[in-house]
């Protein structure tokens, strides 16, 4: 079991999942942009006219969406590790690291988000289209890292 522990693969899989989850979250914000606008402007009447769910339920749905994408990502990583005869310990560590890093909000605030919003704002007029472009870029980076991880898995197995 210890000989199947590969730190490089674990970190690459973890970063790939974080990028994929962040990209999917940006797509969620893009899809529900008018509702987020209403909430950011403290316009509860506009929010209520746009949807029939309460504000708490709206944010809970976003949390469900995030955890579903984490779960699907972990299942994919586990299947790749299982197919290439790596132990389940790698998948468990990836799960713990991914949830731990994602819970800090490192990718949703700070320098990375600011520069990405500025870069995507060059190509789009509104923040909705900017989030769409940024989400697709982040998602693509995550998929490319995961693809590289799959190639490394094949080399090590």
CSV table of C-alpha atoms in Angstrom, one decimal:
chain,number,residue,atom,x,y,z
A,1,UNK,CA,0.0,0.0,0.0
A,2,UNK,CA,2.8,2.4,0.8
A,3,UNK,CA,4.6,1.7,-2.5
A,4,UNK,CA,1.4,2.8,-4.3
A,5,UNK,CA,1.4,6.1,-2.5
A,6,UNK,CA,2.4,8.7,-5.1
A,7,UNK,CA,2.5,12.3,-3.9
A,8,UNK,CA,3.0,13.9,-7.3
A,9,UNK,CA,-0.1,12.2,-8.7
A,10,UNK,CA,-2.1,13.0,-5.6
A,11,UNK,CA,-1.3,16.7,-5.8
A,12,UNK,CA,-1.9,16.8,-9.6
A,13,UNK,CA,-5.3,15.1,-9.1
A,14,UNK,CA,-6.2,17.5,-6.3
A,15,UNK,CA,-5.3,20.6,-8.3
A,16,UNK,CA,-7.2,19.2,-11.3
A,17,UNK,CA,-10.3,18.7,-9.2
A,18,UNK,CA,-10.1,22.1,-7.6
A,19,UNK,CA,-9.9,23.8,-11.0
A,20,UNK,CA,-12.7,21.7,-12.4
A,21,UNK,CA,-14.9,22.4,-9.4
A,22,UNK,CA,-14.1,26.2,-9.6
A,23,UNK,CA,-15.0,26.2,-13.3
A,24,UNK,CA,-18.3,24.5,-12.6
A,25,UNK,CA,-19.1,26.9,-9.8
A,26,UNK,CA,-18.4,29.8,-12.2
A,27,UNK,CA,-20.8,28.2,-14.7
A,28,UNK,CA,-23.5,28.0,-11.9
A,29,UNK,CA,-23.0,31.7,-11.2
A,30,UNK,CA,-23.3,32.5,-14.9
A,31,UNK,CA,-26.5,30.6,-15.2
A,32,UNK,CA,-28.1,32.3,-12.1
A,33,UNK,CA,-26.4,35.7,-12.7
A,34,UNK,CA,-29.6,37.7,-12.5
A,35,UNK,CA,-30.4,36.2,-9.1
A,36,UNK,CA,-26.9,36.8,-7.8
A,37,UNK,CA,-27.2,40.4,-9.1
A,38,UNK,CA,-30.4,40.9,-7.2
A,39,UNK,CA,-28.8,39.5,-4.0
A,40,UNK,CA,-25.6,41.6,-4.4
A,41,UNK,CA,-27.8,44.7,-4.8
A,42,UNK,CA,-29.9,43.8,-1.7
A,43,UNK,CA,-32.9,43.8,-3.9
A,44,UNK,CA,-35.0,41.0,-2.3
A,45,UNK,CA,-38.1,41.9,-4.3
A,46,UNK,CA,-36.3,41.4,-7.6
A,47,UNK,CA,-34.9,38.1,-6.3
A,48,UNK,CA,-38.4,37.0,-5.3
A,49,UNK,CA,-39.8,37.9,-8.7
A,50,UNK,CA,-37.1,35.8,-10.5
A,51,UNK,CA,-37.5,32.6,-8.5
A,52,UNK,CA,-40.0,31.0,-6.2
A,53,UNK,CA,-37.4,29.6,-3.8
A,54,UNK,CA,-36.0,31.4,-0.7
A,55,UNK,CA,-32.6,32.9,-0.5
A,56,UNK,CA,-31.3,30.2,1.9
A,57,UNK,CA,-32.5,27.4,-0.4
A,58,UNK,CA,-30.8,29.2,-3.3
A,59,UNK,CA,-27.4,29.1,-1.6
A,60,UNK,CA,-28.1,25.5,-0.5
A,61,UNK,CA,-28.7,24.5,-4.1
A,62,UNK,CA,-25.3,26.0,-5.0
A,63,UNK,CA,-23.7,24.0,-2.2
A,64,UNK,CA,-25.4,20.8,-3.5
A,65,UNK,CA,-24.1,21.6,-6.9
A,66,UNK,CA,-20.5,22.0,-5.6
A,67,UNK,CA,-20.6,18.8,-3.6
A,68,UNK,CA,-22.1,16.8,-6.5
A,69,UNK,CA,-19.2,18.0,-8.7
A,70,UNK,CA,-16.7,17.1,-6.0
A,71,UNK,CA,-18.3,13.6,-5.7
A,72,UNK,CA,-18.3,13.1,-9.5
A,73,UNK,CA,-14.6,14.2,-9.7
A,74,UNK,CA,-13.6,11.9,-6.8
A,75,UNK,CA,-15.3,9.0,-8.5
A,76,UNK,CA,-13.5,9.7,-11.8
A,77,UNK,CA,-10.2,10.0,-10.0
A,78,UNK,CA,-10.9,6.8,-8.0
A,79,UNK,CA,-11.7,4.9,-11.2
A,80,UNK,CA,-8.5,6.1,-12.9
A,81,UNK,CA,-6.5,5.1,-9.8
A,82,UNK,CA,-8.2,1.7,-9.6
A,83,UNK,CA,-7.7,1.0,-13.3
A,84,UNK,CA,-4.0,1.7,-13.0
A,85,UNK,CA,-3.7,-0.4,-9.8
A,86,UNK,CA,-3.0,2.5,-7.4
A,87,UNK,CA,-4.4,2.0,-3.9
A,88,UNK,CA,-7.5,3.6,-2.5
A,89,UNK,CA,-5.3,5.6,-0.2
A,90,UNK,CA,-4.5,8.0,-3.0
A,91,UNK,CA,-8.2,8.6,-3.7
A,92,UNK,CA,-8.9,9.2,0.0
A,93,UNK,CA,-6.1,11.7,0.3
A,94,UNK,CA,-7.2,13.5,-2.9
A,95,UNK,CA,-10.7,13.7,-1.4
A,96,UNK,CA,-9.5,15.2,1.9
A,97,UNK,CA,-7.1,17.6,0.3
A,98,UNK,CA,-9.7,18.7,-2.3
A,99,UNK,CA,-12.4,19.5,0.2
A,100,UNK,CA,-9.8,21.1,2.6
A,101,UNK,CA,-8.4,23.4,-0.1
A,102,UNK,CA,-11.7,24.2,-1.6
A,103,UNK,CA,-13.2,25.0,1.8
A,104,UNK,CA,-10.6,27.8,2.3
A,105,UNK,CA,-12.0,29.7,-0.7
A,106,UNK,CA,-8.5,30.1,-2.1
A,107,UNK,CA,-9.8,30.0,-5.7
A,108,UNK,CA,-12.9,32.1,-5.3
A,109,UNK,CA,-11.3,35.1,-3.8
A,110,UNK,CA,-8.0,36.9,-3.8
A,111,UNK,CA,-5.4,37.4,-6.5
A,112,UNK,CA,-6.3,34.5,-8.8
A,113,UNK,CA,-10.0,35.5,-9.0
A,114,UNK,CA,-9.2,39.2,-9.5
A,115,UNK,CA,-6.7,38.7,-12.4
A,116,UNK,CA,-9.0,36.1,-14.0
A,117,UNK,CA,-12.0,38.5,-13.8
A,118,UNK,CA,-9.9,41.3,-15.3
A,119,UNK,CA,-8.6,39.1,-18.1
A,120,UNK,CA,-12.0,37.8,-18.9
A,121,UNK,CA,-13.5,41.2,-18.7
A,122,UNK,CA,-11.4,42.2,-21.7
A,123,UNK,CA,-13.4,39.8,-23.9
A,124,UNK,CA,-16.9,40.4,-22.3
A,125,UNK,CA,-19.0,43.4,-21.5
A,126,UNK,CA,-20.9,42.0,-18.5
A,127,UNK,CA,-19.8,40.0,-15.6
A,128,UNK,CA,-22.1,37.1,-16.7
A,129,UNK,CA,-20.2,36.5,-19.9
A,130,UNK,CA,-16.9,37.2,-18.1
A,131,UNK,CA,-17.8,34.4,-15.6
A,132,UNK,CA,-18.7,32.1,-18.5
A,133,UNK,CA,-15.3,32.7,-20.2
A,134,UNK,CA,-13.4,32.4,-16.9
A,135,UNK,CA,-15.3,29.3,-15.9
A,136,UNK,CA,-14.5,27.6,-19.2
A,137,UNK,CA,-10.9,28.6,-18.9
A,138,UNK,CA,-10.6,27.2,-15.4
A,139,UNK,CA,-12.5,24.0,-16.4
A,140,UNK,CA,-10.2,23.5,-19.4
A,141,UNK,CA,-7.1,23.9,-17.2
A,142,UNK,CA,-8.5,21.4,-14.7
A,143,UNK,CA,-9.3,18.9,-17.5
A,144,UNK,CA,-5.8,19.3,-19.0
A,145,UNK,CA,-4.2,18.7,-15.6
A,146,UNK,CA,-6.4,15.6,-15.1
A,147,UNK,CA,-5.4,14.4,-18.6
A,148,UNK,CA,-1.8,14.8,-17.6
A,149,UNK,CA,-2.4,12.9,-14.4
A,150,UNK,CA,-4.0,10.0,-16.3
A,151,UNK,CA,-0.9,9.9,-18.6
A,152,UNK,CA,1.4,9.8,-15.5
A,153,UNK,CA,-0.8,7.1,-14.0
A,154,UNK,CA,-0.3,4.9,-17.1
A,155,UNK,CA,3.5,5.4,-16.9
A,156,UNK,CA,3.7,4.5,-13.2
A,157,UNK,CA,1.5,1.4,-13.4
